[in-house]
PDB file of C-alpha atoms and ligand atoms in Angstrom:
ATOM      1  CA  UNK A   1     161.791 147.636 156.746  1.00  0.00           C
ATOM      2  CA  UNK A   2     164.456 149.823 158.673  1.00  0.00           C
ATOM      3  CA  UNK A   3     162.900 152.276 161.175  1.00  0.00           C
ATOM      4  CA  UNK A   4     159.779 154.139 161.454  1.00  0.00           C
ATOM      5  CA  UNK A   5     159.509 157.454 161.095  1.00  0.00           C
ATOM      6  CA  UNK A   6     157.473 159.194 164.157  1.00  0.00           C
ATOM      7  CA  UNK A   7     155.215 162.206 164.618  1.00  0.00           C
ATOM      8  CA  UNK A   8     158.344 164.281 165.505  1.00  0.00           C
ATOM      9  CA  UNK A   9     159.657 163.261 161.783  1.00  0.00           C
ATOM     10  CA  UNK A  10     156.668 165.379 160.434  1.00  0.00           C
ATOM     11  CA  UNK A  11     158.956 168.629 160.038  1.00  0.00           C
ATOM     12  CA  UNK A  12     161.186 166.451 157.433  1.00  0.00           C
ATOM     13  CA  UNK A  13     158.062 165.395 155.260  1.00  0.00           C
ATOM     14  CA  UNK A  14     156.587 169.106 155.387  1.00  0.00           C
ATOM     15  CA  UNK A  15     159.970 169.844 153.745  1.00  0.00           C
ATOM     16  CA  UNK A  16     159.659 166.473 151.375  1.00  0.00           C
ATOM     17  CA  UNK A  17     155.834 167.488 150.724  1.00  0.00           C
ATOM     18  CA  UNK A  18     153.115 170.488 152.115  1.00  0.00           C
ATOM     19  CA  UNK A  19     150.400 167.884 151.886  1.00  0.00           C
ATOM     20  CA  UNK A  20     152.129 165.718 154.007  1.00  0.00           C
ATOM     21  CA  UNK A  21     150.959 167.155 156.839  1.00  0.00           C
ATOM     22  CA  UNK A  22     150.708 166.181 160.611  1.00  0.00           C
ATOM     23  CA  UNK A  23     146.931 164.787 160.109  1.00  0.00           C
ATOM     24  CA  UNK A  24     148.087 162.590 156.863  1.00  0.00           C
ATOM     25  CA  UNK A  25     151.456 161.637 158.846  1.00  0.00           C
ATOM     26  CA  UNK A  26     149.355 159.699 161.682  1.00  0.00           C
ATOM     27  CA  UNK A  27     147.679 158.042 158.970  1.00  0.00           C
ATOM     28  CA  UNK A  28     150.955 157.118 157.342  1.00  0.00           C
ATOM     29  CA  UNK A  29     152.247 155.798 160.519  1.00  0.00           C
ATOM     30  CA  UNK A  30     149.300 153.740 161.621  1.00  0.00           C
ATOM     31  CA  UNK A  31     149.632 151.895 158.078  1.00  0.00           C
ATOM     32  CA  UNK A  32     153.522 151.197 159.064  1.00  0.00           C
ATOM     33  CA  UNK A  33     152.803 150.490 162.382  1.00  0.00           C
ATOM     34  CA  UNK A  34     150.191 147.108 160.925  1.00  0.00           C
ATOM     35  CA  UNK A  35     153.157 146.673 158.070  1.00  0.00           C
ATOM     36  CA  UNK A  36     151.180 147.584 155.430  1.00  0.00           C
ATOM     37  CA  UNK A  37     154.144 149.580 154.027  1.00  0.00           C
ATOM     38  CA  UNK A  38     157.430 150.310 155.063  1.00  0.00           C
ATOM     39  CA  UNK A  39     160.040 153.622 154.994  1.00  0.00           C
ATOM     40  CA  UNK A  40     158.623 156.154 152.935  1.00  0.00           C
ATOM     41  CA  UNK A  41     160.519 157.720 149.772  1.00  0.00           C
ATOM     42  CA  UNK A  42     158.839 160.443 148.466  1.00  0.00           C
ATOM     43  CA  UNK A  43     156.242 161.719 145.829  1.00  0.00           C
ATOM     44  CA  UNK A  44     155.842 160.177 142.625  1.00  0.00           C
ATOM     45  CA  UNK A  45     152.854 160.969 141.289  1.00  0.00           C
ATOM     46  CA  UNK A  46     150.139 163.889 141.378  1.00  0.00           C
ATOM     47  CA  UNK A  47     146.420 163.349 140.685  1.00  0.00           C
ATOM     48  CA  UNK A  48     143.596 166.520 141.107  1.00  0.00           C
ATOM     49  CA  UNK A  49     142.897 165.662 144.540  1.00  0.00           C
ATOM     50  CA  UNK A  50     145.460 162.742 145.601  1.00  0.00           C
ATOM     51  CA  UNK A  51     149.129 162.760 145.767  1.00  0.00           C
ATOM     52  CA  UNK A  52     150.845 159.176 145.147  1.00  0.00           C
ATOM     53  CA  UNK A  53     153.754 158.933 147.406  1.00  0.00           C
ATOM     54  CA  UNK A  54     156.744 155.696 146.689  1.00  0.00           C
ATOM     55  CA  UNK A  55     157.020 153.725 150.355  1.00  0.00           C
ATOM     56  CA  UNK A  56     158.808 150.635 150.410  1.00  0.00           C
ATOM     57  CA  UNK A  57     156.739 147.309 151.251  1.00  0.00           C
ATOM     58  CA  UNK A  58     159.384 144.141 152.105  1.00  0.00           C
ATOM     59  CA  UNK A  59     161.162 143.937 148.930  1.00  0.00           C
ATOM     60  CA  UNK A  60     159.202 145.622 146.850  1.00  0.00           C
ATOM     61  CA  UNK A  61     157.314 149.064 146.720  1.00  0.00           C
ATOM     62  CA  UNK A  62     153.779 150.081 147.187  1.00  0.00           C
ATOM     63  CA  UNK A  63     152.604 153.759 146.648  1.00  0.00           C
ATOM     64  CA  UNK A  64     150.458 155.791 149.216  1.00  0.00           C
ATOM     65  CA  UNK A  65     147.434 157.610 147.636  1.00  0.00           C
ATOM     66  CA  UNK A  66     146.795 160.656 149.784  1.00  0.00           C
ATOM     67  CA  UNK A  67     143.510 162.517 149.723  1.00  0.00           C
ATOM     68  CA  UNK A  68     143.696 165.911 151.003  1.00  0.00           C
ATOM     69  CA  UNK A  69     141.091 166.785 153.011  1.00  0.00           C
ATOM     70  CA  UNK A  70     140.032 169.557 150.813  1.00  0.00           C
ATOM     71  CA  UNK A  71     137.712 172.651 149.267  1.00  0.00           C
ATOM     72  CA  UNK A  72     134.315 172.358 148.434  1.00  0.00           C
ATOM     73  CA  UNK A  73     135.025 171.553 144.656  1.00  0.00           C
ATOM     74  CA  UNK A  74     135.972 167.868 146.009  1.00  0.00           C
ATOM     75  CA  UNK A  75     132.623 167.871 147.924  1.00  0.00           C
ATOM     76  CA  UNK A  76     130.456 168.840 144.513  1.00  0.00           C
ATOM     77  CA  UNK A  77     132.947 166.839 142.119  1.00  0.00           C
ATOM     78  CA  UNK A  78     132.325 163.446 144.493  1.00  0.00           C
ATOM     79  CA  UNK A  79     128.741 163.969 146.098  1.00  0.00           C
ATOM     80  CA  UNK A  80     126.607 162.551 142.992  1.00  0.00           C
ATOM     81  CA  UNK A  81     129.245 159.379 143.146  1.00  0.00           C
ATOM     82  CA  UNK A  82     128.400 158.637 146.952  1.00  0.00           C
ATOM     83  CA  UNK A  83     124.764 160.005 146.560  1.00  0.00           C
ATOM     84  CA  UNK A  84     122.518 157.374 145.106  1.00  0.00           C
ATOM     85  CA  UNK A  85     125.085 154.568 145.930  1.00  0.00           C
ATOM     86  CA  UNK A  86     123.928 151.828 147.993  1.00  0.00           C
ATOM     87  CA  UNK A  87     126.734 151.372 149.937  1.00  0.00           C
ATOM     88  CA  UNK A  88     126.310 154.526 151.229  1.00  0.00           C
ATOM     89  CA  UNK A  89     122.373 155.195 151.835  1.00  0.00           C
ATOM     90  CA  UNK A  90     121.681 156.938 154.805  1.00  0.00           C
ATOM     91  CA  UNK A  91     125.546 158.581 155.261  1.00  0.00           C
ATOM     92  CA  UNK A  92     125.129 162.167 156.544  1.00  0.00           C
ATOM     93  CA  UNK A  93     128.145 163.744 155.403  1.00  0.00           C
ATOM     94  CA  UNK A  94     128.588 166.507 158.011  1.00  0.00           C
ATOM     95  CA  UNK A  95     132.168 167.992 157.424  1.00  0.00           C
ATOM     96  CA  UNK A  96     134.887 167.628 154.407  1.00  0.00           C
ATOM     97  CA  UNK A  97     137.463 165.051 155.964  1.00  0.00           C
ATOM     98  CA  UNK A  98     134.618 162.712 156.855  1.00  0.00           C
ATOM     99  CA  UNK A  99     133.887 162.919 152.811  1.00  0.00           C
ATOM    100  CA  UNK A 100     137.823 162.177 152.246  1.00  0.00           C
ATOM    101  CA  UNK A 101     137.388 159.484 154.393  1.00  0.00           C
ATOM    102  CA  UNK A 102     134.749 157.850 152.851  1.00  0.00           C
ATOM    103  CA  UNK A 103     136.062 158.557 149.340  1.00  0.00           C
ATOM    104  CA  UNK A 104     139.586 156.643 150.314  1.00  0.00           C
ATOM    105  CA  UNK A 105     137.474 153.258 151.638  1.00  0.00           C
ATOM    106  CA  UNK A 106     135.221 153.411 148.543  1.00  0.00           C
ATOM    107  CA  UNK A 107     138.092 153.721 146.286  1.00  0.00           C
ATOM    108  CA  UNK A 108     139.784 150.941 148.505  1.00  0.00           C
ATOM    109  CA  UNK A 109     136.591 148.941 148.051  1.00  0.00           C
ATOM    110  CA  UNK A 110     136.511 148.978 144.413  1.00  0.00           C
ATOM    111  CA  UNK A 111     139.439 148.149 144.098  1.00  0.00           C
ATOM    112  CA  UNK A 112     139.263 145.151 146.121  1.00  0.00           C
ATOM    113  CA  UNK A 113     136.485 143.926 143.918  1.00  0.00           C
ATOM    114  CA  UNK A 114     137.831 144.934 140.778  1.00  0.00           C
ATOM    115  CA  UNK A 115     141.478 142.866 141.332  1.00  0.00           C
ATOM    116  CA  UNK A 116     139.055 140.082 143.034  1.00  0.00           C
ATOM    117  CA  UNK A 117     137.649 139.575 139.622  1.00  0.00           C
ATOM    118  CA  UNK A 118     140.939 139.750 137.488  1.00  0.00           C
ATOM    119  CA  UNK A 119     140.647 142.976 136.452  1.00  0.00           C
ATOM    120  CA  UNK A 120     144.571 144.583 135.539  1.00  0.00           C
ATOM    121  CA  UNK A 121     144.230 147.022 138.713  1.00  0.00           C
ATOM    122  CA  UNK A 122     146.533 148.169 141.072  1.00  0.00           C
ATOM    123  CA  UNK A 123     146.354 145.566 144.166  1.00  0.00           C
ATOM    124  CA  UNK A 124     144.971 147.472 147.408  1.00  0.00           C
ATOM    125  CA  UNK A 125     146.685 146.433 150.142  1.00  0.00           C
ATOM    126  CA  UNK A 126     145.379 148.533 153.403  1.00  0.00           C
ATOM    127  CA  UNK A 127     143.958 152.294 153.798  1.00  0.00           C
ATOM    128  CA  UNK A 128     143.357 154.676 156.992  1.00  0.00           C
ATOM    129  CA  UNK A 129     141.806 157.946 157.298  1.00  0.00           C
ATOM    130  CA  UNK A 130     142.833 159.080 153.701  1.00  0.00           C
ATOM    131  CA  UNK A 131     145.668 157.278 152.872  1.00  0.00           C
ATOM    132  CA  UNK A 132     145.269 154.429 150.485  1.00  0.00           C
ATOM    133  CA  UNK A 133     148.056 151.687 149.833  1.00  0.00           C
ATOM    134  CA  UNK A 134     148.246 149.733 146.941  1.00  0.00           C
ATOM    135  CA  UNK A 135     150.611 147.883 144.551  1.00  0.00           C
ATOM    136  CA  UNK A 136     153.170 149.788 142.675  1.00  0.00           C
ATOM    137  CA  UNK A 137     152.815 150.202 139.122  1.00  0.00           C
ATOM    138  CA  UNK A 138     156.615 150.853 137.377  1.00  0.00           C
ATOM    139  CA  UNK A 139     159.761 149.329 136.512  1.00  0.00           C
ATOM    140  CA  UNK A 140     162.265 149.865 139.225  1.00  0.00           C
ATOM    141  CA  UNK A 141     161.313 153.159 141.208  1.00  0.00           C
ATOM    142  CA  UNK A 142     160.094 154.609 137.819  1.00  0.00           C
ATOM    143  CA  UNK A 143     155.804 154.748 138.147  1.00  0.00           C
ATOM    144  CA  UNK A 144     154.362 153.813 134.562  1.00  0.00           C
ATOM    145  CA  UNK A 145     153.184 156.311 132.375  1.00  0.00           C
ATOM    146  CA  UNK A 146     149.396 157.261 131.608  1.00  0.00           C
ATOM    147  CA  UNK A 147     148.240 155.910 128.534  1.00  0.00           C
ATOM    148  CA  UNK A 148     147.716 159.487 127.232  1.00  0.00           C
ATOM    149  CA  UNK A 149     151.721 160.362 127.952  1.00  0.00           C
ATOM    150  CA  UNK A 150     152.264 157.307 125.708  1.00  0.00           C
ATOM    151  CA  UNK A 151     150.201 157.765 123.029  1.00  0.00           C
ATOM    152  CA  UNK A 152     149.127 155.168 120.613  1.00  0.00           C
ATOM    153  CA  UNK A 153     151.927 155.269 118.487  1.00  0.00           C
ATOM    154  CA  UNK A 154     153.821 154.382 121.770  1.00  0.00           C
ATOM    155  CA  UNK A 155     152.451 151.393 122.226  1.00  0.00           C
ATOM    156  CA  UNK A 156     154.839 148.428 121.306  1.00  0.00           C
ATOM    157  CA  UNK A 157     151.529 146.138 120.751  1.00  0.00           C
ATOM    158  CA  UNK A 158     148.474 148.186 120.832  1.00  0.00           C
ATOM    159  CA  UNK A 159     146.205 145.242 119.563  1.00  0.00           C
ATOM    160  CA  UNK A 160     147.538 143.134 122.459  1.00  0.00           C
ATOM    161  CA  UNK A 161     146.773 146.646 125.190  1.00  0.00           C
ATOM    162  CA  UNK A 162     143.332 147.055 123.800  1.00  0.00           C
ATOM    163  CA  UNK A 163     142.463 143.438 124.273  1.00  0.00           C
ATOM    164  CA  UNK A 164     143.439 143.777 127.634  1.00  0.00           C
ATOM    165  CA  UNK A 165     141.905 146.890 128.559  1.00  0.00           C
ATOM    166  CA  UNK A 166     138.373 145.373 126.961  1.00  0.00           C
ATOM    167  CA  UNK A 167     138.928 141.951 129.004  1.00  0.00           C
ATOM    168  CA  UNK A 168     139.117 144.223 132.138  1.00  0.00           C
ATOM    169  CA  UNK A 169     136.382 146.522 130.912  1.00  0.00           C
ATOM    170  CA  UNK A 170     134.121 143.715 130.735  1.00  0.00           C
ATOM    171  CA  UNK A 171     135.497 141.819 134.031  1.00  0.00           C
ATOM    172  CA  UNK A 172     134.666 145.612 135.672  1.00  0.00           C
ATOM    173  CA  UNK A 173     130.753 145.294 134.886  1.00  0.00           C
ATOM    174  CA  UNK A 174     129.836 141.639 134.582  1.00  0.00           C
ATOM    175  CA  UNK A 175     132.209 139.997 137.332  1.00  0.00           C
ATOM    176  CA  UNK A 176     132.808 142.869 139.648  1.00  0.00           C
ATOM    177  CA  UNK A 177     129.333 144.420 139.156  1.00  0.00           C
ATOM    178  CA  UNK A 178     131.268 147.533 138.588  1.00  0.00           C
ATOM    179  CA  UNK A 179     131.499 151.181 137.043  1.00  0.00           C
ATOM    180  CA  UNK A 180     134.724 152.604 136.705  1.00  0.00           C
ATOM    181  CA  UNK A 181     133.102 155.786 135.853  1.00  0.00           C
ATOM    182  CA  UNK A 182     136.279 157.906 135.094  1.00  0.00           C
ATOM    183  CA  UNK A 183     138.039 155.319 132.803  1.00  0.00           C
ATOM    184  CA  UNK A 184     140.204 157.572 129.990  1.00  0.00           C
ATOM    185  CA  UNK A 185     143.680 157.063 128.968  1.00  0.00           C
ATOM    186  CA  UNK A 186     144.392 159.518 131.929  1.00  0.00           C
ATOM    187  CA  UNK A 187     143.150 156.416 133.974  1.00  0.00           C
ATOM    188  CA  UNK A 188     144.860 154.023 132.471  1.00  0.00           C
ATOM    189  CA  UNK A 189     148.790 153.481 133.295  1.00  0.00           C
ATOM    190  CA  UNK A 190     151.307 151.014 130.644  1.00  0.00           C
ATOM    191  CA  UNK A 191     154.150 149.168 131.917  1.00  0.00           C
ATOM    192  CA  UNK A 192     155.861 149.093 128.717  1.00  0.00           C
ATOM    193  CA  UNK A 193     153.729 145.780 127.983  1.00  0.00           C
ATOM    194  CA  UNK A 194     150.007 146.127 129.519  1.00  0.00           C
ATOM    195  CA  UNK A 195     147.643 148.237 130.436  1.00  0.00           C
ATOM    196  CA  UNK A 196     146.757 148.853 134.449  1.00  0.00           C
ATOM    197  CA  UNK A 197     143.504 150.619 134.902  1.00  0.00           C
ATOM    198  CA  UNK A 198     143.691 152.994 138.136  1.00  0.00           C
ATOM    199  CA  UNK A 199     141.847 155.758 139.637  1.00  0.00           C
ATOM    200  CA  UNK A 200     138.721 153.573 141.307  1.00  0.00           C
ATOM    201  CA  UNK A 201     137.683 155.904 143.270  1.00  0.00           C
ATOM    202  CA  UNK A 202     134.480 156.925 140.781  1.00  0.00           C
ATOM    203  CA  UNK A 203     133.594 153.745 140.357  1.00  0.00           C
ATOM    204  CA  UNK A 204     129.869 152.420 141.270  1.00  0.00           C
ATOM    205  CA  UNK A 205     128.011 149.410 141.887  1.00  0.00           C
ATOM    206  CA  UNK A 206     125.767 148.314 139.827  1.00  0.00           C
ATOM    207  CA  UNK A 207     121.827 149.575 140.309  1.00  0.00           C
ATOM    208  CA  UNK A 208     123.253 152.997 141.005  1.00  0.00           C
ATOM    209  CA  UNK A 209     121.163 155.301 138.954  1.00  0.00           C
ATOM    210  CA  UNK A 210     124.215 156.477 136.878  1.00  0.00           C
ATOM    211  CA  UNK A 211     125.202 152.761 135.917  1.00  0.00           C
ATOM    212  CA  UNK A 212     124.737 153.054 132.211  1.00  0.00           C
ATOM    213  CA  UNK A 213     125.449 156.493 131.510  1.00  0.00           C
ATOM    214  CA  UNK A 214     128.588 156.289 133.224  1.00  0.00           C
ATOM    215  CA  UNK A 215     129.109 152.500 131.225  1.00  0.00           C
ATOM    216  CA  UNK A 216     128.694 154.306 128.340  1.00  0.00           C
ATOM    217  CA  UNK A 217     131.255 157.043 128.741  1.00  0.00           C
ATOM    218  CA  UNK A 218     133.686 154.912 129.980  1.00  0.00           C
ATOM    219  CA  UNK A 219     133.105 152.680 126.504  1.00  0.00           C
ATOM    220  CA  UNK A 220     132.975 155.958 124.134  1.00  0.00           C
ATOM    221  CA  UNK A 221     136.648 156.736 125.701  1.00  0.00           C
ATOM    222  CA  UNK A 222     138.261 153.819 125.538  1.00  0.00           C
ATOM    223  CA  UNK A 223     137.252 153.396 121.538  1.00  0.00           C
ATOM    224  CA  UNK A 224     138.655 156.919 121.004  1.00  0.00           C
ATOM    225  CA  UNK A 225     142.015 156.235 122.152  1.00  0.00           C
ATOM    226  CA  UNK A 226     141.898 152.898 120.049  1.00  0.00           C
ATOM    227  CA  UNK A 227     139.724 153.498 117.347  1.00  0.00           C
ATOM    228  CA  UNK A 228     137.860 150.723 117.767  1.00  0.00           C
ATOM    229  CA  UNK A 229     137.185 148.131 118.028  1.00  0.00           C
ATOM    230  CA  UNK A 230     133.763 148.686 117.389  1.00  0.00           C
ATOM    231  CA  UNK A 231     131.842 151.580 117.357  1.00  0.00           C
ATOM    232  CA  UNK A 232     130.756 152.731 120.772  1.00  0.00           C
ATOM    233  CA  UNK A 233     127.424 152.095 120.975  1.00  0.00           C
ATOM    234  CA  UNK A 234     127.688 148.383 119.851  1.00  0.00           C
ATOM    235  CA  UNK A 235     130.469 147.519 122.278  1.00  0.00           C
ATOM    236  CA  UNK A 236     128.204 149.375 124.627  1.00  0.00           C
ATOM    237  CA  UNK A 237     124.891 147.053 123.900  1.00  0.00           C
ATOM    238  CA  UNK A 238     127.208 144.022 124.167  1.00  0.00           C
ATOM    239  CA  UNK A 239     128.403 144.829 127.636  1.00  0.00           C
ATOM    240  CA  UNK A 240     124.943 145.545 129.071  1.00  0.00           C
ATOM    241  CA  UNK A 241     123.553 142.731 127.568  1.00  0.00           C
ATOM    242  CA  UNK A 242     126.581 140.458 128.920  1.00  0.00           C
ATOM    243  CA  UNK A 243     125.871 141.817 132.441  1.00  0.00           C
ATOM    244  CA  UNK A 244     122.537 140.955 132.521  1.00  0.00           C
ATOM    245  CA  UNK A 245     123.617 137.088 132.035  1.00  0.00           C
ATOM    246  CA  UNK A 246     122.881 135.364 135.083  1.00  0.00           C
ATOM    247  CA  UNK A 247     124.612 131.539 134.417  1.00  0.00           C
ATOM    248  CA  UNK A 248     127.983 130.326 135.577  1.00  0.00           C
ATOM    249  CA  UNK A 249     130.891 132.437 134.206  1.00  0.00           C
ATOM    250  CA  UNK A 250     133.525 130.709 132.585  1.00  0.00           C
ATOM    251  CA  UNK A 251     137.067 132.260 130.848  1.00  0.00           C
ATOM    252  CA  UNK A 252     139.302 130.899 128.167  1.00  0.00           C
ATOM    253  CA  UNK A 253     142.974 130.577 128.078  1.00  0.00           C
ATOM    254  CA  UNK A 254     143.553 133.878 127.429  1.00  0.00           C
ATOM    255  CA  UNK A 255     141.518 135.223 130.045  1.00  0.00           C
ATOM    256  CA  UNK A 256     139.043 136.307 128.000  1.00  0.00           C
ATOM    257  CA  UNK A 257     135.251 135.764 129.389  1.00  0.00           C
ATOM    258  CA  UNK A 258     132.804 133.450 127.857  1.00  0.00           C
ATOM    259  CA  UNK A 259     129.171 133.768 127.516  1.00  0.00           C
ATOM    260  CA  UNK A 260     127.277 131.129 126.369  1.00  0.00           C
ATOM    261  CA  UNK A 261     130.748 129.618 125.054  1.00  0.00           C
ATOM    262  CA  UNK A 262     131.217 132.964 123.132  1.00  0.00           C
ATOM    263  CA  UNK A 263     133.965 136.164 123.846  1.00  0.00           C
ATOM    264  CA  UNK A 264     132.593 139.646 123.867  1.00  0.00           C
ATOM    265  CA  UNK A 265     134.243 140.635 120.134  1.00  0.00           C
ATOM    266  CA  UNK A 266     133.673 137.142 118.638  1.00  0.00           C
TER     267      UNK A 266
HETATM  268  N1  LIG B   1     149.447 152.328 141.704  1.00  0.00           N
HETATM  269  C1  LIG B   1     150.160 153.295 141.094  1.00  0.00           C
HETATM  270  N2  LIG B   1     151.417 153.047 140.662  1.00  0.00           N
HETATM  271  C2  LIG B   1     152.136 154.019 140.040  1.00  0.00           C
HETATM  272  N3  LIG B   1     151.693 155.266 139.816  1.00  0.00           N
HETATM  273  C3  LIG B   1     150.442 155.584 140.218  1.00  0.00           C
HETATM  274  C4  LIG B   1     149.611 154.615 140.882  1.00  0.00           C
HETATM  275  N4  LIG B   1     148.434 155.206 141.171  1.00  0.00           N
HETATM  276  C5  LIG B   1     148.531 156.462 140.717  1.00  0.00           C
HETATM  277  N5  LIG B   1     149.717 156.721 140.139  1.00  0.00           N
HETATM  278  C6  LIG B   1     150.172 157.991 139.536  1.00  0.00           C
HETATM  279  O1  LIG B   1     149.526 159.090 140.193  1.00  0.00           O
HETATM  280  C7  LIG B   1     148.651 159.778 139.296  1.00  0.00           C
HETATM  281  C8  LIG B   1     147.364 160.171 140.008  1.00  0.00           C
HETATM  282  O2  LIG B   1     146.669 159.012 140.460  1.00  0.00           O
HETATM  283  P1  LIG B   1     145.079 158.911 140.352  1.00  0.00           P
HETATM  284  O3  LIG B   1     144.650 157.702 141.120  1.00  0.00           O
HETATM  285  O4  LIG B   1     144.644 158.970 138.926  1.00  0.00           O
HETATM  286  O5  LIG B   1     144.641 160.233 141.151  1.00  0.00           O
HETATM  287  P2  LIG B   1     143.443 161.291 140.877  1.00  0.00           P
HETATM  288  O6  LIG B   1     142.233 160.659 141.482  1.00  0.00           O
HETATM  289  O7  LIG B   1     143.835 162.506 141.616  1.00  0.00           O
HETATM  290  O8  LIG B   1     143.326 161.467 139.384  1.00  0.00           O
HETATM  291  C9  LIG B   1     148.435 158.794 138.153  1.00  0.00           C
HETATM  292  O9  LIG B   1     148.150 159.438 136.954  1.00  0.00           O
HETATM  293  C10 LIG B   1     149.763 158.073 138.080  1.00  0.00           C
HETATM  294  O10 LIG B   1     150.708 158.838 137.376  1.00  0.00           O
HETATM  295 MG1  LIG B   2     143.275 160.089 137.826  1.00  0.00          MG
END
């Protein structure tokens, strides 16, 4: 994994990257130090509040999501996803980086459950403080593209990305008992074959108080980018009424799950 960098090293990512700074190079450093990822390469990728730095990991590559601890606009922007959350009853948020903090393990968390139940996300492989490692998605050292760079007409198979982005839509609510809450083509990287939904860090259990609303929205976005394949508010009802089945849960060969012996578009 060749050497690892140390604290005194900080001066040569400040020049790499501002938001690398000392605070986020600890963090960096404890990850290397339990091989969670190896030499870091640089930034590939910037988010609103996150930047998504390349690191090596054995063979392969695994990117670094970094949270900056940050303004208040984070605090109002993530407070009604934390508030009202199980998971996190009875938290006292006192100061910003504790917030960070707690956004990075709850985006590490859903994550977890998310690629748990098969759904085409990003693996997570290890986070401190707010730093968040997880599987690389690109060819080479090249990240993927969001679905909106792309474009529908970009798509070398659209039928065959929509079916995966339902199967994983519908994996998200009943199997993982998830939200995504901020799904959008934004949210949504393409290999150049399928679809890899990213971005968990909005994503709530279900029972939070948002659940449907934030089903819904995430439904109503997905069918704009497509057009279809049904109109929102039926593939909507199908979903919730999916969810609520409380039997056995059992796939097909395509990885598409069945209901009563029945897909969700049959
Ligand atoms: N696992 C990943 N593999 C490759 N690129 C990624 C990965 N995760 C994020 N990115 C890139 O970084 C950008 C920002 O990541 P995202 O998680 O959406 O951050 P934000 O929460 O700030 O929107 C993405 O649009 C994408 O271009
Ligand atoms: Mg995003």
């Amino acid at each position: 994994m060749g050497r690892f960098r140390t604290e005194k090293d900080s001066d040569y990512y400040k020049v790499v990257d501002d938001a690398i700074n000392a605070y986020t190079w600890a963090a960096i450093v404890k990850l290397q130090e339990r091989g969670v990822v190896g030499e870091v390469l640089g930034p590939v990728g910037q988010g609103k509040e996150a930047k998504i730095i390349l690191a090596r990991r054995g063979d392969a590559y695994a990117v670094l999501k970094v949270f900056y601890p940050v303004p208040v606009r984070f605090v109002k922007s993530r407070y009604g996803y934390i508030l009202g959350d199980p998971r996190f009853r009875g938290l006292k948020i006192s100061d910003q980086l504790h917030l960070v903090e707690t956004w990075c393990r709850k985006e590490f968390g859903n994550l977890a459950r998310a690629h748990a139940a098969g759904v085409r996300a990003p693996k997570p492989y290890g986070f401190y403080r707010n730093v968040l490692a997880m599987e690389f998605i690109g060819v080479g050292k090249t990240p993927a593209p969001q679905l909106v760079e792309v474009g529908l007409d970009g798509l070398d198979d659209p039928d065959h990305v929509l079916s995966e982005v339902l199967k994983s839509l519908e994996r998200t609510y009943v199997v993982a008992g998830l939200v995504h809450g901020d799904l959008s083509p934004f949210n949504i990287l393409y290999d150049g074959r399928d679809p890899w939904i990213i971005d968990w860090g909005s994503a709530v259990r279900r029972g939070h108080p948002k659940e449907l609303e934030y089903l819904r929205r995430d439904v109503e976005r997905v069918v704009e980018f497509f057009g279809g394949p049904a109109p929102p508010e039926e593939l909507f009802k199908r979903l919730v009424e999916r969810g609520a089945w409380r039997g056995p849960l059992d796939f097909d060969g395509e990885g598409w799950l069945l209901i009563g012996g029945r897909r969700l578009l049959d």
